């Protein structure tokens, strides 16, 4: 009976998603097809985000941009305040399907990986869950250096209440070691709750890491092709090098170009000083939400 149900489910999934190659970690056999297009069927275009409540957009972007501005700049210990003292964290690493070419080793992650397809013993599964703020930060600091591509981020926010918000974030990052640079893909699931001070802390953090597919690698870290949108009254006297600094600072900080320009101008176009000012404002929770609106 169970076998019949599985066959039925796979057939129905294939009917709606005919290009599915791997399902439940199994490579499916090539479908029997005919050289005709199905009538009236089209898979919807991929959207950059789904928000159950559009009112959380500012909170979402502020939280994610601030988190990764610390994570990618070697300041992960300072993320301690972003986590609840009783937070639960787990890391899972897994390879791409066998038909993908980018099969780089994931050794740096496998030691701490809580991959339930590989770990069968309940005691080991439990041990792989990091409990508490200090244990979570200790593990994060052992992971390789990274630079995330904010243009690759895709968000799903499906639960929003007065007491919590769930964030499902997908994207790619560049892992940098002394010997090589590799593009990885990630999926991260945060559950965050409001703090008495008005911010948010993380109570649950699930991180899945794999290699980027060829398709992901092809578009990763590509320059944004949209033109700079700065008011003429404030940009007419800018030099080309200053415009380039604004574009780069906007991408790295996550702020829009208007606020990126203001930050650079406040430090007389000293890029490092502007970056330091931005980090100080992040720590003080002084960056307004509209700074991250594109």
mmCIF file of C-alpha atoms in Angstrom, residues 73-251:
data_model
loop_
_atom_site.group_PDB
_atom_site.id
_atom_site.type_symbol
_atom_site.label_atom_id
_atom_site.label_comp_id
_atom_site.label_asym_id
_atom_site.label_seq_id
_atom_site.Cartn_x
_atom_site.Cartn_y
_atom_site.Cartn_z
ATOM 1 C CA UNK A 73 33.484 41.109 8.420
ATOM 2 C CA UNK A 74 35.079 38.764 10.932
ATOM 3 C CA UNK A 75 33.005 40.144 13.795
ATOM 4 C CA UNK A 76 30.857 37.115 14.550
ATOM 5 C CA UNK A 77 31.539 37.335 18.280
ATOM 6 C CA UNK A 78 29.663 40.639 18.255
ATOM 7 C CA UNK A 79 26.548 38.808 17.046
ATOM 8 C CA UNK A 80 26.149 37.485 20.575
ATOM 9 C CA UNK A 81 23.607 40.189 21.359
ATOM 10 C CA UNK A 82 21.531 39.100 18.362
ATOM 11 C CA UNK A 83 20.878 35.702 19.975
ATOM 12 C CA UNK A 84 18.629 34.802 22.884
ATOM 13 C CA UNK A 85 20.483 33.239 25.808
ATOM 14 C CA UNK A 86 18.593 29.952 25.237
ATOM 15 C CA UNK A 87 18.837 29.895 21.431
ATOM 16 C CA UNK A 88 18.984 26.574 19.557
ATOM 17 C CA UNK A 89 21.303 26.316 16.544
ATOM 18 C CA UNK A 90 22.063 23.474 14.144
ATOM 19 C CA UNK A 91 24.158 23.182 10.995
ATOM 20 C CA UNK A 92 23.585 20.738 8.147
ATOM 21 C CA UNK A 93 25.824 20.194 5.132
ATOM 22 C CA UNK A 94 25.021 18.096 2.100
ATOM 23 C CA UNK A 95 26.364 17.583 -1.420
ATOM 24 C CA UNK A 96 24.581 18.476 -4.623
ATOM 25 C CA UNK A 97 22.755 15.785 -6.635
ATOM 26 C CA UNK A 98 25.174 13.493 -8.437
ATOM 27 C CA UNK A 99 24.352 14.989 -11.837
ATOM 28 C CA UNK A 100 25.777 18.383 -10.753
ATOM 29 C CA UNK A 101 29.420 19.190 -11.536
ATOM 30 C CA UNK A 102 30.331 21.442 -8.588
ATOM 31 C CA UNK A 103 31.130 18.745 -6.039
ATOM 32 C CA UNK A 104 33.644 20.617 -3.876
ATOM 33 C CA UNK A 105 34.423 19.098 -0.500
ATOM 34 C CA UNK A 106 32.387 20.282 2.480
ATOM 35 C CA UNK A 107 34.829 19.048 5.102
ATOM 36 C CA UNK A 108 34.812 22.298 7.075
ATOM 37 C CA UNK A 109 31.093 21.793 7.722
ATOM 38 C CA UNK A 110 30.711 18.002 7.950
ATOM 39 C CA UNK A 111 32.300 17.813 11.415
ATOM 40 C CA UNK A 112 29.404 19.781 12.897
ATOM 41 C CA UNK A 113 26.754 18.731 10.387
ATOM 42 C CA UNK A 114 23.474 17.401 11.773
ATOM 43 C CA UNK A 115 22.417 15.737 8.534
ATOM 44 C CA UNK A 116 19.559 13.437 9.540
ATOM 45 C CA UNK A 117 20.063 11.397 6.359
ATOM 46 C CA UNK A 118 23.512 10.421 7.651
ATOM 47 C CA UNK A 119 23.143 10.471 11.439
ATOM 48 C CA UNK A 120 20.792 7.791 12.717
ATOM 49 C CA UNK A 121 21.562 7.699 16.446
ATOM 50 C CA UNK A 122 19.280 9.976 18.463
ATOM 51 C CA UNK A 123 22.009 10.745 21.011
ATOM 52 C CA UNK A 124 24.338 12.048 18.278
ATOM 53 C CA UNK A 125 21.531 14.044 16.704
ATOM 54 C CA UNK A 126 20.850 15.692 20.037
ATOM 55 C CA UNK A 127 24.541 16.415 20.630
ATOM 56 C CA UNK A 128 24.810 18.220 17.293
ATOM 57 C CA UNK A 129 22.271 20.852 18.418
ATOM 58 C CA UNK A 130 24.061 23.849 19.918
ATOM 59 C CA UNK A 131 22.185 25.191 22.932
ATOM 60 C CA UNK A 132 22.652 28.693 24.201
ATOM 61 C CA UNK A 133 24.239 31.900 22.991
ATOM 62 C CA UNK A 134 27.865 31.135 23.824
ATOM 63 C CA UNK A 135 27.846 27.676 22.196
ATOM 64 C CA UNK A 136 26.252 29.089 19.035
ATOM 65 C CA UNK A 137 28.786 31.895 18.680
ATOM 66 C CA UNK A 138 31.647 29.498 19.385
ATOM 67 C CA UNK A 139 30.572 27.329 16.442
ATOM 68 C CA UNK A 140 29.963 30.259 14.085
ATOM 69 C CA UNK A 141 33.479 31.531 14.735
ATOM 70 C CA UNK A 142 34.950 28.202 13.591
ATOM 71 C CA UNK A 143 33.274 28.316 10.180
ATOM 72 C CA UNK A 144 35.312 29.557 7.177
ATOM 73 C CA UNK A 145 35.412 33.234 6.256
ATOM 74 C CA UNK A 146 32.620 34.258 3.931
ATOM 75 C CA UNK A 147 31.218 37.038 1.772
ATOM 76 C CA UNK A 148 27.500 36.780 1.036
ATOM 77 C CA UNK A 149 25.901 38.075 -2.152
ATOM 78 C CA UNK A 150 22.874 40.167 -1.075
ATOM 79 C CA UNK A 151 21.565 40.232 -4.642
ATOM 80 C CA UNK A 152 21.115 36.453 -4.464
ATOM 81 C CA UNK A 153 18.928 36.566 -1.341
ATOM 82 C CA UNK A 154 15.425 35.131 -1.597
ATOM 83 C CA UNK A 155 13.069 35.483 1.354
ATOM 84 C CA UNK A 156 9.991 33.662 2.618
ATOM 85 C CA UNK A 157 8.293 35.066 5.708
ATOM 86 C CA UNK A 158 5.311 32.820 6.391
ATOM 87 C CA UNK A 159 4.590 33.418 10.074
ATOM 88 C CA UNK A 160 4.292 36.834 11.700
ATOM 89 C CA UNK A 161 2.702 37.356 15.119
ATOM 90 C CA UNK A 162 3.125 39.841 17.948
ATOM 91 C CA UNK A 163 5.653 37.504 19.571
ATOM 92 C CA UNK A 164 7.687 35.989 16.723
ATOM 93 C CA UNK A 165 8.566 35.983 13.023
ATOM 94 C CA UNK A 166 9.914 33.111 10.905
ATOM 95 C CA UNK A 167 12.369 33.954 8.113
ATOM 96 C CA UNK A 168 13.472 31.493 5.449
ATOM 97 C CA UNK A 169 16.475 32.941 3.597
ATOM 98 C CA UNK A 170 18.245 31.443 0.575
ATOM 99 C CA UNK A 171 21.252 32.666 -1.375
ATOM 100 C CA UNK A 172 24.934 32.154 -2.139
ATOM 101 C CA UNK A 173 28.200 33.165 -0.530
ATOM 102 C CA UNK A 174 31.857 33.015 -1.375
ATOM 103 C CA UNK A 175 33.917 30.936 1.042
ATOM 104 C CA UNK A 176 37.454 32.232 1.265
ATOM 105 C CA UNK A 177 40.372 30.226 2.597
ATOM 106 C CA UNK A 178 44.128 30.630 2.203
ATOM 107 C CA UNK A 179 44.196 28.270 -0.779
ATOM 108 C CA UNK A 180 40.974 28.792 -2.698
ATOM 109 C CA UNK A 181 37.694 30.622 -3.127
ATOM 110 C CA UNK A 182 34.513 28.564 -3.582
ATOM 111 C CA UNK A 183 30.916 29.610 -4.189
ATOM 112 C CA UNK A 184 28.521 27.890 -1.786
ATOM 113 C CA UNK A 185 24.746 27.965 -1.532
ATOM 114 C CA UNK A 186 22.858 28.224 1.737
ATOM 115 C CA UNK A 187 19.395 28.094 3.218
ATOM 116 C CA UNK A 188 18.850 29.620 6.625
ATOM 117 C CA UNK A 189 15.788 29.510 8.833
ATOM 118 C CA UNK A 190 15.568 32.119 11.597
ATOM 119 C CA UNK A 191 12.894 32.450 14.245
ATOM 120 C CA UNK A 192 13.165 35.890 15.825
ATOM 121 C CA UNK A 193 11.306 37.562 18.678
ATOM 122 C CA UNK A 194 11.034 41.210 19.732
ATOM 123 C CA UNK A 195 13.206 42.379 22.619
ATOM 124 C CA UNK A 196 12.169 44.766 25.395
ATOM 125 C CA UNK A 197 14.597 47.340 23.884
ATOM 126 C CA UNK A 198 12.733 47.395 20.586
ATOM 127 C CA UNK A 199 14.993 45.187 18.501
ATOM 128 C CA UNK A 200 14.901 41.452 17.795
ATOM 129 C CA UNK A 201 16.809 38.409 18.967
ATOM 130 C CA UNK A 202 17.112 34.953 17.432
ATOM 131 C CA UNK A 203 15.605 32.011 19.318
ATOM 132 C CA UNK A 204 16.117 29.372 16.612
ATOM 133 C CA UNK A 205 18.685 29.228 13.807
ATOM 134 C CA UNK A 206 18.938 26.388 11.255
ATOM 135 C CA UNK A 207 21.677 26.626 8.610
ATOM 136 C CA UNK A 208 22.018 24.343 5.578
ATOM 137 C CA UNK A 209 25.120 24.616 3.356
ATOM 138 C CA UNK A 210 25.908 23.012 0.019
ATOM 139 C CA UNK A 211 27.869 23.824 -3.114
ATOM 140 C CA UNK A 212 26.372 26.319 -5.522
ATOM 141 C CA UNK A 213 24.980 24.832 -8.715
ATOM 142 C CA UNK A 214 26.419 25.893 -12.059
ATOM 143 C CA UNK A 215 23.368 28.104 -12.607
ATOM 144 C CA UNK A 216 23.850 29.830 -9.231
ATOM 145 C CA UNK A 217 27.574 30.231 -9.752
ATOM 146 C CA UNK A 218 27.029 31.850 -13.146
ATOM 147 C CA UNK A 219 25.030 34.771 -11.745
ATOM 148 C CA UNK A 220 26.710 35.090 -8.332
ATOM 149 C CA UNK A 221 28.271 38.430 -7.416
ATOM 150 C CA UNK A 222 27.304 40.091 -10.679
ATOM 151 C CA UNK A 223 27.178 43.913 -10.564
ATOM 152 C CA UNK A 224 23.721 45.371 -10.188
ATOM 153 C CA UNK A 225 22.710 46.716 -13.571
ATOM 154 C CA UNK A 226 20.262 49.309 -12.291
ATOM 155 C CA UNK A 227 21.485 52.924 -12.586
ATOM 156 C CA UNK A 228 22.288 54.976 -9.517
ATOM 157 C CA UNK A 229 19.280 56.912 -8.260
ATOM 158 C CA UNK A 230 20.587 60.017 -6.529
ATOM 159 C CA UNK A 231 18.877 63.367 -6.502
ATOM 160 C CA UNK A 232 20.417 65.703 -9.151
ATOM 161 C CA UNK A 233 20.919 68.453 -6.603
ATOM 162 C CA UNK A 234 23.259 66.270 -4.555
ATOM 163 C CA UNK A 235 25.009 64.281 -7.291
ATOM 164 C CA UNK A 236 25.728 66.801 -10.035
ATOM 165 C CA UNK A 237 29.203 67.538 -8.696
ATOM 166 C CA UNK A 238 30.258 63.944 -8.047
ATOM 167 C CA UNK A 239 33.311 62.514 -9.719
ATOM 168 C CA UNK A 240 33.230 59.109 -11.410
ATOM 169 C CA UNK A 241 35.313 57.544 -8.630
ATOM 170 C CA UNK A 242 32.851 58.837 -6.032
ATOM 171 C CA UNK A 243 29.919 57.302 -7.910
ATOM 172 C CA UNK A 244 31.776 53.983 -7.945
ATOM 173 C CA UNK A 245 32.409 54.263 -4.200
ATOM 174 C CA UNK A 246 28.711 54.878 -3.600
ATOM 175 C CA UNK A 247 27.712 51.841 -5.657
ATOM 176 C CA UNK A 248 30.205 49.595 -3.852
ATOM 177 C CA UNK A 249 29.318 50.922 -0.400
ATOM 178 C CA UNK A 250 25.611 50.425 -1.148
ATOM 179 C CA UNK A 251 26.148 46.772 -2.079
#
